[in-house]
């Protein structure tokens, strides 16, 4: 059985605050995203945060999708972790549009690569800006594609992910 | 409201296969881990994989903890994502012992750092081996501590996380 998985960590900013605070809408978006990514939904658990926001997870046969939102900051922290033939980038496309995000920062990690040696590899770290459709690749080894099919534009020379803290 | 979160991505290998295939035990371990990390449990959803393994998520007020196991490979992919004053390293300690892992590979990511600029930062990428208590730091900017209080030992010069693919 193949253990190889692909994990997208995504930070959405400049999102529509009313969407981020709407539990039913967030749950519907995340379930739509799970289907778009070609996963099979097992369970969906969503809860309101106090005083604002939503936290939730869609458990799928191919791993999970999670979201935590801060409407007061227009911010959502999302993970798409899938195995097999699923396509987490398609889930990202659903969320970036559904949240009305101005910007997404995406780290892609390959997991389950080896059971005796290094098992994780950082594939890419990129930023997409939807206002002006600018795509900035922070760093990458293997090249990466943004969710909507555009290839991310390399920005400067590839930098280590563990460069000096960025503020 | 502080959006800053800490996210540990952990690959456990060389684990006890019977534990990895025991849904009740995995769920109990993950709930114990959530409490150890000083989070407040909201929901716990665990399902068996076919033909082997367990997939599950503990939703907590401070974000979530997830696990996916492949007993036939002695492998588990685990995420500890917490905000606020929680300590995800304490959850990792519960899992590394509870799964009887020989080895853990850990990537630590800071999230929610900025809503206008870069929001994620890779803090460290390290390996812990429990057989001989060896700790290898693959790369780090800020220094990191292993779950049991030992400081990880730097191994060679710091390398970018996006170095050439490791196989």
CSV table of C-alpha atoms in Angstrom, one decimal:
chain,number,residue,atom,x,y,z
A,1,UNK,CA,0.0,0.0,0.0
A,2,UNK,CA,1.4,3.4,-1.1
A,3,UNK,CA,2.0,5.7,1.9
A,4,UNK,CA,3.0,8.7,-0.3
A,5,UNK,CA,0.9,11.8,0.5
A,6,UNK,CA,0.8,15.3,-0.5
A,7,UNK,CA,0.1,18.0,2.1
A,8,UNK,CA,-0.7,21.6,1.3
A,9,UNK,CA,-0.5,24.1,4.1
A,10,UNK,CA,-2.3,27.3,3.1
A,11,UNK,CA,-2.7,30.7,4.7
A,12,UNK,CA,-5.5,32.7,3.2
A,13,UNK,CA,-5.5,36.4,3.9
A,14,UNK,CA,-7.7,39.3,2.9
A,15,UNK,CA,-10.7,37.0,3.0
A,16,UNK,CA,-14.4,37.9,3.2
A,17,UNK,CA,-15.0,38.2,7.0
A,18,UNK,CA,-18.7,37.3,6.7
A,19,UNK,CA,-17.8,34.0,4.9
A,20,UNK,CA,-15.1,33.2,7.5
A,21,UNK,CA,-17.7,33.5,10.3
A,22,UNK,CA,-20.5,31.5,8.6
A,23,UNK,CA,-20.2,27.9,9.9
A,24,UNK,CA,-22.6,26.4,7.4
A,25,UNK,CA,-20.9,28.1,4.4
A,26,UNK,CA,-17.4,27.1,5.6
A,27,UNK,CA,-18.5,23.5,6.1
A,28,UNK,CA,-20.2,23.4,2.6
A,29,UNK,CA,-17.0,24.9,1.1
A,30,UNK,CA,-14.7,22.3,2.7
A,31,UNK,CA,-17.0,19.5,1.7
A,32,UNK,CA,-17.0,20.9,-1.9
A,33,UNK,CA,-13.3,21.1,-1.7
A,34,UNK,CA,-12.9,17.5,-0.6
A,35,UNK,CA,-15.0,16.4,-3.6
A,36,UNK,CA,-13.1,18.6,-6.0
A,37,UNK,CA,-9.9,17.0,-4.8
A,38,UNK,CA,-11.3,13.6,-5.6
A,39,UNK,CA,-11.5,12.3,-2.1
A,40,UNK,CA,-14.2,10.2,-0.4
A,41,UNK,CA,-15.7,11.9,2.7
A,42,UNK,CA,-15.9,9.9,5.9
A,43,UNK,CA,-16.9,12.6,8.4
A,44,UNK,CA,-17.3,16.3,8.7
A,45,UNK,CA,-17.0,18.1,12.1
A,46,UNK,CA,-17.4,21.9,12.3
A,47,UNK,CA,-17.6,24.0,15.4
A,48,UNK,CA,-18.0,27.8,16.0
A,49,UNK,CA,-15.1,29.6,17.7
A,50,UNK,CA,-15.9,32.1,20.5
A,51,UNK,CA,-16.3,35.0,19.9
A,52,UNK,CA,-15.7,34.7,16.2
A,53,UNK,CA,-14.7,32.1,13.6
A,54,UNK,CA,-15.1,28.5,12.7
A,55,UNK,CA,-12.9,25.4,13.2
A,56,UNK,CA,-13.5,22.2,11.3
A,57,UNK,CA,-12.2,19.0,9.8
A,58,UNK,CA,-13.3,16.9,6.9
A,59,UNK,CA,-12.0,13.3,7.4
A,60,UNK,CA,-11.6,11.6,4.1
A,61,UNK,CA,-10.5,8.1,3.2
A,62,UNK,CA,-7.4,9.7,1.7
A,63,UNK,CA,-6.5,11.6,4.9
A,64,UNK,CA,-8.1,15.0,5.9
A,65,UNK,CA,-8.8,18.6,5.2
A,66,UNK,CA,-8.9,21.2,8.0
A,67,UNK,CA,-9.7,24.8,8.5
A,68,UNK,CA,-9.5,27.4,11.3
A,69,UNK,CA,-10.8,30.9,10.6
A,70,UNK,CA,-10.3,34.4,12.3
A,71,UNK,CA,-12.9,36.6,10.6
A,72,UNK,CA,-11.6,39.7,12.5
A,73,UNK,CA,-8.3,39.3,10.7
A,74,UNK,CA,-9.7,38.1,7.3
A,75,UNK,CA,-7.5,35.0,7.9
A,76,UNK,CA,-7.9,31.3,7.6
A,77,UNK,CA,-5.3,28.5,8.2
A,78,UNK,CA,-6.1,25.5,6.0
A,79,UNK,CA,-4.6,22.1,5.4
A,80,UNK,CA,-5.2,19.7,2.6
A,81,UNK,CA,-3.6,16.4,3.2
A,82,UNK,CA,-4.3,13.6,0.7
A,83,UNK,CA,-2.9,10.3,-0.4
A,84,UNK,CA,-3.2,8.3,-3.6
A,85,UNK,CA,-4.7,9.8,-6.7
A,86,UNK,CA,-6.4,12.8,-5.0
A,87,UNK,CA,-5.5,16.3,-6.1
A,88,UNK,CA,-5.3,18.7,-3.2
A,89,UNK,CA,-4.6,21.7,-5.5
A,90,UNK,CA,-8.2,21.4,-6.7
A,91,UNK,CA,-9.4,21.8,-3.1
A,92,UNK,CA,-7.2,24.9,-2.8
A,93,UNK,CA,-8.9,26.4,-5.9
A,94,UNK,CA,-12.3,26.0,-4.3
A,95,UNK,CA,-11.2,27.6,-1.0
A,96,UNK,CA,-9.3,30.6,-2.6
A,97,UNK,CA,-12.4,31.5,-4.6
A,98,UNK,CA,-15.0,30.6,-1.9
A,99,UNK,CA,-13.3,32.7,0.8
A,100,UNK,CA,-12.8,35.6,-1.5
A,101,UNK,CA,-9.1,35.7,-0.6
A,102,UNK,CA,-6.8,38.4,-1.7
A,103,UNK,CA,-3.7,36.3,-1.1
A,104,UNK,CA,-2.7,32.7,-0.4
A,105,UNK,CA,0.6,31.5,0.9
A,106,UNK,CA,1.2,27.8,0.1
A,107,UNK,CA,3.7,25.3,1.4
A,108,UNK,CA,3.6,21.9,-0.3
A,109,UNK,CA,5.1,18.9,1.5
A,110,UNK,CA,5.5,15.4,0.2
A,111,UNK,CA,5.0,12.8,3.0
A,112,UNK,CA,5.5,9.1,3.5
A,113,UNK,CA,8.4,9.0,1.1
A,114,UNK,CA,10.5,6.4,2.9
A,115,UNK,CA,10.2,4.3,6.1
A,116,UNK,CA,13.9,4.0,6.7
A,117,UNK,CA,15.3,7.4,5.5
A,118,UNK,CA,13.9,11.0,5.2
A,119,UNK,CA,10.2,10.8,4.8
A,120,UNK,CA,9.2,14.4,4.2
A,121,UNK,CA,10.3,16.8,1.4
A,122,UNK,CA,9.4,20.4,1.0
A,123,UNK,CA,8.3,20.7,-2.6
A,124,UNK,CA,7.5,24.5,-2.8
A,125,UNK,CA,6.6,27.6,-0.9
A,126,UNK,CA,4.8,30.2,-3.0
A,127,UNK,CA,2.4,33.1,-2.8
A,128,UNK,CA,-0.6,33.8,-5.0
A,129,UNK,CA,-2.2,37.3,-5.1
A,130,UNK,CA,-5.6,37.3,-6.6
A,131,UNK,CA,-6.1,41.1,-6.9
A,132,UNK,CA,-3.5,41.5,-9.6
A,133,UNK,CA,-3.1,37.8,-10.4
A,134,UNK,CA,0.5,37.9,-9.4
A,135,UNK,CA,2.2,34.7,-8.4
A,136,UNK,CA,5.4,34.7,-6.5
A,137,UNK,CA,7.5,31.6,-5.9
A,138,UNK,CA,9.3,32.0,-2.6
A,139,UNK,CA,11.3,28.9,-3.1
A,140,UNK,CA,11.1,25.6,-4.8
A,141,UNK,CA,13.1,22.6,-6.0
A,142,UNK,CA,10.7,20.8,-8.2
A,143,UNK,CA,8.6,23.6,-9.7
A,144,UNK,CA,5.0,24.1,-8.7
A,145,UNK,CA,1.8,25.1,-10.2
A,146,UNK,CA,-0.8,27.4,-8.7
A,147,UNK,CA,-4.3,26.1,-8.1
A,148,UNK,CA,-5.7,27.7,-11.2
A,149,UNK,CA,-3.3,26.2,-13.7
A,150,UNK,CA,-1.0,29.2,-13.9
A,151,UNK,CA,2.6,28.4,-13.2
A,152,UNK,CA,3.9,30.3,-10.3
A,153,UNK,CA,6.5,32.9,-11.3
A,154,UNK,CA,9.9,32.5,-9.7
A,155,UNK,CA,10.8,35.6,-7.8
A,156,UNK,CA,14.5,36.2,-7.3
A,157,UNK,CA,16.9,33.3,-6.8
A,158,UNK,CA,15.5,30.2,-4.9
A,159,UNK,CA,15.9,30.8,-1.2
A,160,UNK,CA,16.1,28.2,1.5
A,161,UNK,CA,12.9,27.7,3.4
A,162,UNK,CA,14.8,28.1,6.6
A,163,UNK,CA,16.2,31.5,5.7
A,164,UNK,CA,16.4,34.2,8.3
A,165,UNK,CA,13.0,35.0,9.8
A,166,UNK,CA,10.7,36.9,7.5
A,167,UNK,CA,8.7,39.6,9.1
B,1,UNK,CA,-7.0,37.9,18.9
B,2,UNK,CA,-3.7,36.2,18.4
B,3,UNK,CA,-3.6,34.1,15.2
B,4,UNK,CA,-0.1,32.7,15.7
B,5,UNK,CA,0.0,28.9,15.6
B,6,UNK,CA,2.6,26.3,15.8
B,7,UNK,CA,2.3,23.2,13.6
B,8,UNK,CA,4.3,20.1,13.9
B,9,UNK,CA,4.3,17.6,11.0
B,10,UNK,CA,5.6,14.3,12.2
B,11,UNK,CA,6.4,11.1,10.4
B,12,UNK,CA,6.8,8.1,12.9
B,13,UNK,CA,8.5,5.0,11.5
B,14,UNK,CA,9.5,1.7,13.0
B,15,UNK,CA,6.3,1.7,15.1
B,16,UNK,CA,4.5,-1.2,16.7
B,17,UNK,CA,2.1,-2.5,14.0
B,18,UNK,CA,-0.4,-3.8,16.5
B,19,UNK,CA,-0.8,-0.4,18.0
B,20,UNK,CA,-1.1,1.3,14.6
B,21,UNK,CA,-4.0,-1.0,13.8
B,22,UNK,CA,-5.8,-0.6,17.1
B,23,UNK,CA,-8.4,2.1,16.7
B,24,UNK,CA,-9.4,2.4,20.4
B,25,UNK,CA,-5.7,2.6,21.4
B,26,UNK,CA,-4.9,5.2,18.8
B,27,UNK,CA,-7.9,7.3,19.7
B,28,UNK,CA,-7.0,7.1,23.4
B,29,UNK,CA,-3.4,8.1,22.6
B,30,UNK,CA,-4.4,11.1,20.5
B,31,UNK,CA,-6.8,12.3,23.2
B,32,UNK,CA,-4.1,11.9,25.8
B,33,UNK,CA,-1.7,13.8,23.5
B,34,UNK,CA,-4.3,16.6,23.1
B,35,UNK,CA,-4.5,16.9,26.9
B,36,UNK,CA,-0.7,16.8,27.3
B,37,UNK,CA,-0.4,19.7,24.8
B,38,UNK,CA,-2.8,21.7,27.0
B,39,UNK,CA,-5.6,21.9,24.5
B,40,UNK,CA,-9.3,21.6,25.1
B,41,UNK,CA,-11.0,18.8,23.2
B,42,UNK,CA,-14.1,19.6,21.2
B,43,UNK,CA,-14.6,16.4,19.1
B,44,UNK,CA,-12.8,13.1,18.4
B,45,UNK,CA,-13.4,11.3,15.1
B,46,UNK,CA,-11.7,8.0,14.3
B,47,UNK,CA,-12.3,5.5,11.6
B,48,UNK,CA,-10.7,2.2,10.5
B,49,UNK,CA,-8.9,2.1,7.2
B,50,UNK,CA,-9.4,-0.9,4.9
B,51,UNK,CA,-7.7,-3.3,4.9
B,52,UNK,CA,-5.4,-2.0,7.7
B,53,UNK,CA,-4.9,1.2,9.7
B,54,UNK,CA,-6.7,4.0,11.4
B,55,UNK,CA,-7.4,7.6,10.4
B,56,UNK,CA,-8.6,10.1,12.9
B,57,UNK,CA,-8.7,13.7,14.1
B,58,UNK,CA,-9.1,15.4,17.5
B,59,UNK,CA,-10.7,18.8,17.0
B,60,UNK,CA,-9.6,21.1,19.8
B,61,UNK,CA,-10.4,24.7,20.7
B,62,UNK,CA,-6.8,25.5,19.8
B,63,UNK,CA,-7.0,23.9,16.3
B,64,UNK,CA,-6.5,20.1,15.7
B,65,UNK,CA,-4.4,16.9,16.0
B,66,UNK,CA,-4.6,14.3,13.2
B,67,UNK,CA,-3.2,10.8,12.5
B,68,UNK,CA,-3.2,8.4,9.6
B,69,UNK,CA,-1.5,5.0,10.1
B,70,UNK,CA,-0.2,2.2,7.9
B,71,UNK,CA,0.5,-0.7,10.2
B,72,UNK,CA,1.9,-2.8,7.3
B,73,UNK,CA,4.7,-0.2,7.0
B,74,UNK,CA,5.1,0.6,10.7
B,75,UNK,CA,4.3,4.2,9.7
B,76,UNK,CA,2.1,7.0,11.0
B,77,UNK,CA,1.7,10.5,9.6
B,78,UNK,CA,0.7,12.9,12.4
B,79,UNK,CA,0.0,16.6,12.7
B,80,UNK,CA,-0.2,18.7,15.8
B,81,UNK,CA,-1.5,22.2,15.0
B,82,UNK,CA,-2.1,24.4,18.1
B,83,UNK,CA,-2.6,28.1,18.8
B,84,UNK,CA,-2.1,30.2,21.9
B,85,UNK,CA,-0.4,28.7,25.0
B,86,UNK,CA,-0.6,25.1,23.9
B,87,UNK,CA,2.6,23.0,23.6
B,88,UNK,CA,2.4,20.6,20.7
B,89,UNK,CA,5.9,19.1,21.5
B,90,UNK,CA,4.2,17.5,24.6
B,91,UNK,CA,1.7,15.8,22.3
B,92,UNK,CA,4.6,14.5,20.2
B,93,UNK,CA,6.2,13.0,23.3
B,94,UNK,CA,3.0,11.0,24.0
B,95,UNK,CA,2.8,9.7,20.5
B,96,UNK,CA,6.5,8.8,20.0
B,97,UNK,CA,6.3,6.7,23.2
B,98,UNK,CA,2.8,5.3,22.7
B,99,UNK,CA,3.5,4.2,19.1
B,100,UNK,CA,6.8,2.6,20.1
B,101,UNK,CA,8.4,4.5,17.3
B,102,UNK,CA,12.1,3.9,16.4
B,103,UNK,CA,12.3,7.2,14.6
B,104,UNK,CA,10.4,10.5,14.2
B,105,UNK,CA,11.0,13.1,11.5
B,106,UNK,CA,9.6,16.5,12.6
B,107,UNK,CA,9.0,19.7,10.7
B,108,UNK,CA,7.9,22.7,12.8
B,109,UNK,CA,6.1,25.5,11.1
B,110,UNK,CA,5.0,28.8,12.6
B,111,UNK,CA,1.7,30.0,11.1
B,112,UNK,CA,-0.5,33.1,11.2
B,113,UNK,CA,2.5,35.4,11.5
B,114,UNK,CA,1.3,38.2,9.4
B,115,UNK,CA,-1.9,39.1,7.5
B,116,UNK,CA,-0.2,41.3,5.0
B,117,UNK,CA,3.2,39.7,4.5
B,118,UNK,CA,4.7,36.2,4.7
B,119,UNK,CA,2.5,34.2,7.2
B,120,UNK,CA,4.4,30.9,7.5
B,121,UNK,CA,8.0,30.2,8.6
B,122,UNK,CA,9.7,26.9,8.8
B,123,UNK,CA,11.3,26.7,12.2
B,124,UNK,CA,13.1,23.4,12.1
B,125,UNK,CA,13.4,20.0,10.4
B,126,UNK,CA,14.9,17.3,12.6
B,127,UNK,CA,15.0,13.6,13.1
B,128,UNK,CA,15.0,11.8,16.4
B,129,UNK,CA,16.0,8.1,16.7
B,130,UNK,CA,14.9,6.4,19.9
B,131,UNK,CA,16.9,3.2,19.6
B,132,UNK,CA,20.2,4.9,20.3
B,133,UNK,CA,18.7,8.2,21.5
B,134,UNK,CA,20.4,10.1,18.6
B,135,UNK,CA,19.0,13.4,17.5
B,136,UNK,CA,19.8,14.8,14.1
B,137,UNK,CA,19.0,18.3,13.1
B,138,UNK,CA,18.4,18.4,9.4
B,139,UNK,CA,18.1,22.2,9.3
B,140,UNK,CA,17.0,25.0,11.5
B,141,UNK,CA,17.2,28.7,11.9
B,142,UNK,CA,15.9,29.2,15.3
B,143,UNK,CA,17.2,26.2,17.1
B,144,UNK,CA,14.8,23.5,18.3
B,145,UNK,CA,14.3,21.1,21.1
B,146,UNK,CA,13.3,17.5,20.9
B,147,UNK,CA,10.1,16.4,22.6
B,148,UNK,CA,11.9,15.0,25.7
B,149,UNK,CA,13.9,18.0,26.5
B,150,UNK,CA,17.1,17.0,24.7
B,151,UNK,CA,18.4,19.6,22.4
B,152,UNK,CA,18.7,18.2,18.9
B,153,UNK,CA,22.2,17.8,17.7
B,154,UNK,CA,23.2,19.7,14.6
B,155,UNK,CA,24.3,17.4,11.9
B,156,UNK,CA,26.6,19.0,9.4
B,157,UNK,CA,26.0,22.5,8.2
B,158,UNK,CA,22.5,23.8,8.1
B,159,UNK,CA,20.9,22.9,4.8
B,160,UNK,CA,18.0,24.6,3.1
B,161,UNK,CA,14.7,22.7,3.5
B,162,UNK,CA,14.3,22.9,-0.3
B,163,UNK,CA,17.6,21.2,-1.0
B,164,UNK,CA,17.8,18.6,-3.7
B,165,UNK,CA,15.3,15.8,-3.3
B,166,UNK,CA,16.4,13.4,-0.6
B,167,UNK,CA,15.8,9.7,-1.3
